[in-house]
Amino acid sequence: QKEVEQDPGPLSVPEGAIVSLNCTYSNSAFQYFMWYRQYSRKGPELLMYTYSSGNKEDGRFTAQVDKSSKYISLFIRDSQPSDSATYLCAMTTLNTGNQFYFGTGTSLTVIP
Amino acid sequence: DSGVTQTPKHLITATGQRVTLRCSPRSGDLSVYWYQQSLDQGLQFLIHYYNGEERAKGNILERFSAQQFPDLHSELNLSSLELGDSALYFCASSDWRASGYNEQFFGPGTRLTVL
């Protein structure tokens, strides 16, 4: 069993839709949870990170962490064509020296 | 632009060969991480160096090795290449601490194709 599971999609939505991206994980020691966005043939770039459980909002993006269910989500409101990319979840523990565990990524296309 | 540079951008080689991928971290970052990204496996952590010393190893094959030099740039050496080694190889850097969270900044990657 992989430590982090993510539905690869692909996901295709119309412009303006609300997008929900999700990951599950198995290691209860994970404390930091990140969402990266990766455009085609580019390196991943950090969108948001959260510590432990709870919600965090940044503009059109909201990250949610439910540690009791080992489940994290990223919501994108009013999706734009420029949001079309692959979204990767990642997580790490407090003391692994910053070793990140990534999901396989979900490919999102926002249709104008 | 993350500030992390990787060379070359593309590499095409044959099975059995050896290649070297190079990474320069962001100015001031002492930590360098190497990742392999393939279609079926996603982004897999390979190895982490901090200020010239190996700190953590992930799913790195014995045919692969890495080092970080005094000027903090790092090289990933891949030998006895197989078709399955074809992937994107990313380098990331951070100002690592022993605990807590440190954002990792990713380079643009090197696309390796083994024929």
GROMACS .gro file of N, CA and C in nm, chain B residues 1-113:
model
  339
  113ASP      N    1   1.003   3.160  -1.151
  113ASP     CA    2   1.136   3.098  -1.143
  113ASP      C    3   1.169   3.071  -0.996
  114SER      N    4   1.196   2.944  -0.965
  114SER     CA    5   1.219   2.904  -0.825
  114SER      C    6   1.358   2.941  -0.778
  115GLY      N    7   1.451   2.966  -0.868
  115GLY     CA    8   1.589   2.990  -0.828
  115GLY      C    9   1.675   2.865  -0.829
  116VAL      N   10   1.613   2.750  -0.851
  116VAL     CA   11   1.686   2.624  -0.860
  116VAL      C   12   1.710   2.595  -1.008
  117THR      N   13   1.833   2.565  -1.042
  117THR     CA   14   1.864   2.535  -1.182
  117THR      C   15   1.908   2.391  -1.197
  118GLN      N   16   1.871   2.333  -1.312
  118GLN     CA   17   1.906   2.195  -1.342
  118GLN      C   18   1.956   2.188  -1.485
  119THR      N   19   2.060   2.110  -1.505
  119THR     CA   20   2.109   2.086  -1.640
  119THR      C   21   2.143   1.938  -1.655
  120PRO      N   22   2.130   1.881  -1.775
  120PRO     CA   23   2.067   1.943  -1.891
  120PRO      C   24   1.914   1.938  -1.880
  121LYS      N   25   1.843   2.000  -1.972
  121LYS     CA   26   1.697   1.993  -1.973
  121LYS      C   27   1.650   1.858  -2.025
  122HIS      N   28   1.719   1.810  -2.127
  122HIS     CA   29   1.684   1.682  -2.188
  122HIS      C   30   1.810   1.599  -2.204
  123LEU      N   31   1.794   1.469  -2.193
  123LEU     CA   32   1.905   1.378  -2.208
  123LEU      C   33   1.851   1.252  -2.273
  124ILE      N   34   1.911   1.213  -2.384
  124ILE     CA   35   1.873   1.089  -2.452
  124ILE      C   36   1.996   1.002  -2.457
  125THR      N   37   1.983   0.879  -2.409
  125THR     CA   38   2.098   0.791  -2.405
  125THR      C   39   2.052   0.647  -2.426
  126ALA      N   40   2.146   0.557  -2.426
  126ALA     CA   41   2.115   0.417  -2.453
  126ALA      C   42   2.124   0.333  -2.326
  127THR      N   43   2.061   0.218  -2.329
  127THR     CA   44   2.069   0.128  -2.215
  127THR      C   45   2.215   0.092  -2.187
  128GLY      N   46   2.244   0.078  -2.058
  128GLY     CA   47   2.379   0.043  -2.017
  128GLY      C   48   2.472   0.160  -1.996
  129GLN      N   49   2.429   0.277  -2.040
  129GLN     CA   50   2.514   0.396  -2.028
  129GLN      C   51   2.504   0.460  -1.889
  130ARG      N   52   2.590   0.560  -1.869
  130ARG     CA   53   2.593   0.636  -1.743
  130ARG      C   54   2.574   0.783  -1.775
  131VAL      N   55   2.493   0.851  -1.691
  131VAL     CA   56   2.472   0.994  -1.711
  131VAL      C   57   2.484   1.066  -1.577
  132THR      N   58   2.510   1.195  -1.586
  132THR     CA   59   2.517   1.280  -1.467
  132THR      C   60   2.423   1.398  -1.482
  133LEU      N   61   2.337   1.416  -1.383
  133LEU     CA   62   2.244   1.529  -1.380
  133LEU      C   63   2.295   1.628  -1.276
  134ARG      N   64   2.282   1.756  -1.308
  134ARG     CA   65   2.337   1.857  -1.220
  134ARG      C   66   2.229   1.950  -1.168
  135CYS      N   67   2.247   1.994  -1.044
  135CYS     CA   68   2.150   2.083  -0.979
  135CYS      C   69   2.224   2.191  -0.900
  136SER      N   70   2.180   2.314  -0.915
  136SER     CA   71   2.229   2.424  -0.831
  136SER      C   72   2.113   2.475  -0.748
  137PRO      N   73   2.127   2.472  -0.615
  137PRO     CA   74   2.015   2.515  -0.529
  137PRO      C   75   1.998   2.666  -0.529
  138ARG      N   76   1.890   2.713  -0.467
  138ARG     CA   77   1.869   2.855  -0.448
  138ARG      C   78   1.982   2.911  -0.362
  139SER      N   79   2.011   3.036  -0.382
  139SER     CA   80   2.115   3.099  -0.304
  139SER      C   81   2.080   3.089  -0.155
  140GLY      N   82   2.173   3.037  -0.076
  140GLY     CA   83   2.153   3.027   0.068
  140GLY      C   84   2.095   2.896   0.116
  141ASP      N   85   2.039   2.817   0.026
  141ASP     CA   86   1.983   2.687   0.067
  141ASP      C   87   2.094   2.584   0.080
  142LEU      N   88   2.095   2.515   0.193
  142LEU     CA   89   2.198   2.414   0.216
  142LEU      C   90   2.150   2.273   0.182
  143SER      N   91   2.020   2.256   0.168
  143SER     CA   92   1.965   2.124   0.141
  143SER      C   93   1.928   2.107  -0.005
  144VAL      N   94   1.960   1.989  -0.056
  144VAL     CA   95   1.922   1.951  -0.192
  144VAL      C   96   1.854   1.815  -0.187
  145TYR      N   97   1.743   1.803  -0.258
  145TYR     CA   98   1.668   1.679  -0.265
  145TYR      C   99   1.657   1.638  -0.413
  146TRP      N  100   1.662   1.509  -0.436
  146TRP     CA  101   1.641   1.458  -0.571
  146TRP      C  102   1.515   1.371  -0.573
  147TYR      N  103   1.436   1.391  -0.680
  147TYR     CA  104   1.314   1.314  -0.698
  147TYR      C  105   1.310   1.258  -0.840
  148GLN      N  106   1.243   1.145  -0.854
  148GLN     CA  107   1.218   1.087  -0.985
  148GLN      C  108   1.066   1.090  -1.007
  149GLN      N  109   1.025   1.136  -1.124
  149GLN     CA  110   0.883   1.139  -1.156
  149GLN      C  111   0.857   1.057  -1.282
  150SER      N  112   0.783   0.949  -1.264
  150SER     CA  113   0.742   0.869  -1.380
  150SER      C  114   0.590   0.866  -1.382
  151LEU      N  115   0.535   0.826  -1.497
  151LEU     CA  116   0.390   0.833  -1.514
  151LEU      C  117   0.316   0.746  -1.415
  152ASP      N  118   0.370   0.626  -1.389
  152ASP     CA  119   0.295   0.534  -1.304
  152ASP      C  120   0.328   0.547  -1.156
  153GLN      N  121   0.442   0.603  -1.123
  153GLN     CA  122   0.484   0.610  -0.983
  153GLN      C  123   0.471   0.748  -0.922
  154GLY      N  124   0.446   0.849  -1.000
  154GLY     CA  125   0.440   0.982  -0.942
  154GLY      C  126   0.578   1.031  -0.902
  155LEU      N  127   0.580   1.124  -0.807
  155LEU     CA  128   0.704   1.187  -0.764
  155LEU      C  129   0.762   1.106  -0.648
  156GLN      N  130   0.877   1.044  -0.671
  156GLN     CA  131   0.939   0.959  -0.571
  156GLN      C  132   1.066   1.023  -0.517
  157PHE      N  133   1.075   1.032  -0.386
  157PHE     CA  134   1.193   1.086  -0.322
  157PHE      C  135   1.310   0.990  -0.339
  158LEU      N  136   1.425   1.042  -0.379
  158LEU     CA  137   1.544   0.960  -0.397
  158LEU      C  138   1.643   0.979  -0.283
  159ILE      N  139   1.686   1.105  -0.261
  159ILE     CA  140   1.792   1.127  -0.165
  159ILE      C  141   1.795   1.275  -0.124
  160HIS      N  142   1.845   1.301  -0.003
  160HIS     CA  143   1.854   1.436   0.052
  160HIS      C  144   1.996   1.460   0.101
  161TYR      N  145   2.054   1.571   0.059
  161TYR     CA  146   2.185   1.613   0.107
  161TYR      C  147   2.172   1.746   0.180
  162TYR      N  148   2.244   1.758   0.288
  162TYR     CA  149   2.249   1.883   0.363
  162TYR      C  150   2.394   1.922   0.380
  163ASN      N  151   2.431   2.033   0.324
  163ASN     CA  152   2.565   2.090   0.340
  163ASN      C  153   2.675   1.985   0.314
  164GLY      N  154   2.654   1.907   0.211
  164GLY     CA  155   2.755   1.810   0.170
  164GLY      C  156   2.739   1.671   0.228
  165GLU      N  157   2.648   1.655   0.323
  165GLU     CA  158   2.631   1.524   0.386
  165GLU      C  159   2.496   1.463   0.350
  166GLU      N  160   2.497   1.334   0.327
  166GLU     CA  161   2.373   1.263   0.301
  166GLU      C  162   2.288   1.260   0.429
  167ARG      N  163   2.162   1.299   0.418
  167ARG     CA  164   2.074   1.303   0.535
  167ARG      C  165   1.965   1.196   0.532
  168ALA      N  166   1.916   1.165   0.414
  168ALA     CA  167   1.809   1.066   0.405
  168ALA      C  168   1.810   1.003   0.267
  169LYS      N  169   1.775   0.875   0.266
  169LYS     CA  170   1.765   0.802   0.139
  169LYS      C  171   1.623   0.751   0.124
  170GLY      N  172   1.572   0.763   0.004
  170GLY     CA  173   1.440   0.708  -0.025
  170GLY      C  174   1.454   0.589  -0.115
  171ASN      N  175   1.372   0.587  -0.220
  171ASN     CA  176   1.371   0.472  -0.312
  171ASN      C  177   1.479   0.485  -0.419
  172ILE      N  178   1.603   0.497  -0.376
  172ILE     CA  179   1.711   0.514  -0.473
  172ILE      C  180   1.778   0.381  -0.500
  173LEU      N  181   1.791   0.350  -0.629
  173LEU     CA  182   1.852   0.224  -0.669
  173LEU      C  183   2.002   0.227  -0.641
  174GLU      N  184   2.061   0.110  -0.629
  174GLU     CA  185   2.205   0.101  -0.604
  174GLU      C  186   2.284   0.153  -0.724
  175ARG      N  187   2.223   0.148  -0.842
  175ARG     CA  188   2.289   0.198  -0.964
  175ARG      C  189   2.293   0.352  -0.966
  176PHE      N  190   2.221   0.415  -0.875
  176PHE     CA  191   2.217   0.560  -0.868
  176PHE      C  192   2.299   0.608  -0.749
  177SER      N  193   2.365   0.719  -0.767
  177SER     CA  194   2.437   0.779  -0.655
  177SER      C  195   2.432   0.930  -0.669
  178ALA      N  196   2.456   0.999  -0.561
  178ALA     CA  197   2.452   1.144  -0.564
  178ALA      C  198   2.561   1.199  -0.474
  179GLN      N  199   2.592   1.324  -0.493
  179GLN     CA  200   2.681   1.393  -0.401
  179GLN      C  201   2.652   1.542  -0.406
  180GLN      N  202   2.690   1.609  -0.299
  180GLN     CA  203   2.678   1.754  -0.292
  180GLN      C  204   2.817   1.811  -0.267
  181PHE      N  205   2.855   1.906  -0.346
  181PHE     CA  206   2.990   1.961  -0.345
  181PHE      C  207   3.000   2.081  -0.251
  182PRO      N  208   3.123   2.123  -0.218
  182PRO     CA  209   3.140   2.237  -0.126
  182PRO      C  210   3.069   2.364  -0.170
  183ASP      N  211   3.051   2.383  -0.301
  183ASP     CA  212   2.977   2.503  -0.345
  183ASP      C  213   2.826   2.480  -0.342
  184LEU      N  214   2.785   2.366  -0.289
  184LEU     CA  215   2.646   2.326  -0.264
  184LEU      C  216   2.573   2.274  -0.387
  185HIS      N  217   2.633   2.277  -0.504
  185HIS     CA  218   2.564   2.215  -0.616
  185HIS      C  219   2.567   2.064  -0.596
  186SER      N  220   2.476   1.997  -0.661
  186SER     CA  221   2.466   1.852  -0.643
  186SER      C  222   2.461   1.784  -0.779
  187GLU      N  223   2.507   1.661  -0.782
  187GLU     CA  224   2.500   1.579  -0.902
  187GLU      C  225   2.437   1.444  -0.868
  188LEU      N  226   2.353   1.400  -0.959
  188LEU     CA  227   2.292   1.268  -0.949
  188LEU      C  228   2.349   1.184  -1.062
  189ASN      N  229   2.413   1.074  -1.028
  189ASN     CA  230   2.474   0.986  -1.125
  189ASN      C  231   2.390   0.861  -1.142
  190LEU      N  232   2.354   0.833  -1.265
  190LEU     CA  233   2.273   0.716  -1.296
  190LEU      C  234   2.356   0.625  -1.387
  191SER      N  235   2.377   0.501  -1.347
  191SER     CA  236   2.461   0.412  -1.426
  191SER      C  237   2.385   0.286  -1.466
  192SER      N  238   2.445   0.213  -1.559
  192SER     CA  239   2.384   0.089  -1.612
  192SER      C  240   2.236   0.113  -1.642
  193LEU      N  241   2.212   0.217  -1.718
  193LEU     CA  242   2.074   0.263  -1.739
  193LEU      C  243   1.989   0.157  -1.805
  194GLU      N  244   1.862   0.155  -1.760
  194GLU     CA  245   1.763   0.063  -1.814
  194GLU      C  246   1.648   0.147  -1.872
  195LEU      N  247   1.567   0.083  -1.955
  195LEU     CA  248   1.454   0.153  -2.016
  195LEU      C  249   1.364   0.217  -1.909
  196GLY      N  250   1.348   0.145  -1.799
  196GLY     CA  251   1.260   0.191  -1.692
  196GLY      C  252   1.311   0.312  -1.616
  197ASP      N  253   1.435   0.352  -1.643
  197ASP     CA  254   1.489   0.472  -1.578
  197ASP      C  255   1.445   0.599  -1.649
  198SER      N  256   1.382   0.585  -1.764
  198SER     CA  257   1.331   0.702  -1.835
  198SER      C  258   1.226   0.770  -1.748
  199ALA      N  259   1.250   0.898  -1.720
  199ALA     CA  260   1.163   0.972  -1.628
  199ALA      C  261   1.207   1.117  -1.625
  200LEU      N  262   1.131   1.196  -1.551
  200LEU     CA  263   1.173   1.332  -1.517
  200LEU      C  264   1.244   1.327  -1.384
  201TYR      N  265   1.358   1.391  -1.375
  201TYR     CA  266   1.432   1.396  -1.250
  201TYR      C  267   1.434   1.541  -1.202
  202PHE      N  268   1.380   1.560  -1.082
  202PHE     CA  269   1.373   1.694  -1.025
  202PHE      C  270   1.468   1.707  -0.907
  203CYS      N  271   1.521   1.823  -0.896
  203CYS     CA  272   1.599   1.864  -0.781
  203CYS      C  273   1.517   1.971  -0.709
  204ALA      N  274   1.522   1.969  -0.577
  204ALA     CA  275   1.458   2.073  -0.497
  204ALA      C  276   1.557   2.120  -0.392
  205SER      N  277   1.540   2.241  -0.344
  205SER     CA  278   1.626   2.288  -0.236
  205SER      C  279   1.544   2.356  -0.128
  206SER      N  280   1.600   2.360  -0.010
  206SER     CA  281   1.534   2.427   0.104
  206SER      C  282   1.641   2.466   0.205
  207ASP      N  283   1.602   2.545   0.300
  207ASP     CA  284   1.691   2.581   0.411
  207ASP      C  285   1.660   2.491   0.530
  208TRP      N  286   1.677   2.363   0.514
  208TRP     CA  287   1.635   2.256   0.604
  208TRP      C  288   1.670   2.278   0.751
  209ARG      N  289   1.574   2.245   0.836
  209ARG     CA  290   1.598   2.233   0.980
  209ARG      C  291   1.563   2.092   1.021
  210ALA      N  292   1.608   2.049   1.137
  210ALA     CA  293   1.591   1.910   1.180
  210ALA      C  294   1.445   1.875   1.206
  211SER      N  295   1.365   1.974   1.239
  211SER     CA  296   1.223   1.947   1.262
  211SER      C  297   1.141   2.062   1.209
  212GLY      N  298   1.015   2.036   1.194
  212GLY     CA  299   0.929   2.140   1.139
  212GLY      C  300   0.924   2.133   0.988
  213TYR      N  301   0.861   2.232   0.931
  213TYR     CA  302   0.836   2.232   0.788
  213TYR      C  303   0.929   2.330   0.717
  214ASN      N  304   0.986   2.286   0.607
  214ASN     CA  305   1.066   2.374   0.522
  214ASN      C  306   1.017   2.360   0.380
  215GLU      N  307   0.977   2.469   0.321
  215GLU     CA  308   0.929   2.463   0.184
  215GLU      C  309   1.041   2.417   0.092
  216GLN      N  310   1.007   2.327   0.002
  216GLN     CA  311   1.103   2.282  -0.098
  216GLN      C  312   1.071   2.353  -0.229
  217PHE      N  313   1.174   2.407  -0.290
  217PHE     CA  314   1.162   2.478  -0.417
  217PHE      C  315   1.219   2.389  -0.527
  218PHE      N  316   1.137   2.363  -0.626
  218PHE     CA  317   1.174   2.267  -0.729
  218PHE      C  318   1.235   2.335  -0.851
  219GLY      N  319   1.333   2.267  -0.908
  219GLY     CA  320   1.388   2.310  -1.035
  219GLY      C  321   1.301   2.267  -1.151
  220PRO      N  322   1.340   2.301  -1.273
  220PRO     CA  323   1.259   2.270  -1.391
  220PRO      C  324   1.267   2.125  -1.436
  221GLY      N  325   1.362   2.050  -1.380
  221GLY     CA  326   1.371   1.908  -1.412
  221GLY      C  327   1.462   1.876  -1.529
  222THR      N  328   1.506   1.752  -1.532
  222THR     CA  329   1.580   1.695  -1.647
  222THR      C  330   1.499   1.577  -1.697
  223ARG      N  331   1.467   1.581  -1.824
  223ARG     CA  332   1.393   1.468  -1.883
  223ARG      C  333   1.492   1.369  -1.941
  224LEU      N  334   1.495   1.249  -1.884
  224LEU     CA  335   1.587   1.144  -1.929
  224LEU      C  336   1.510   1.042  -2.011
  225THR      N  337   1.560   1.016  -2.129
  225THR     CA  338   1.504   0.911  -2.214
  225THR      C  339   1.611   0.809  -2.240
   0.00000   0.00000   0.00000
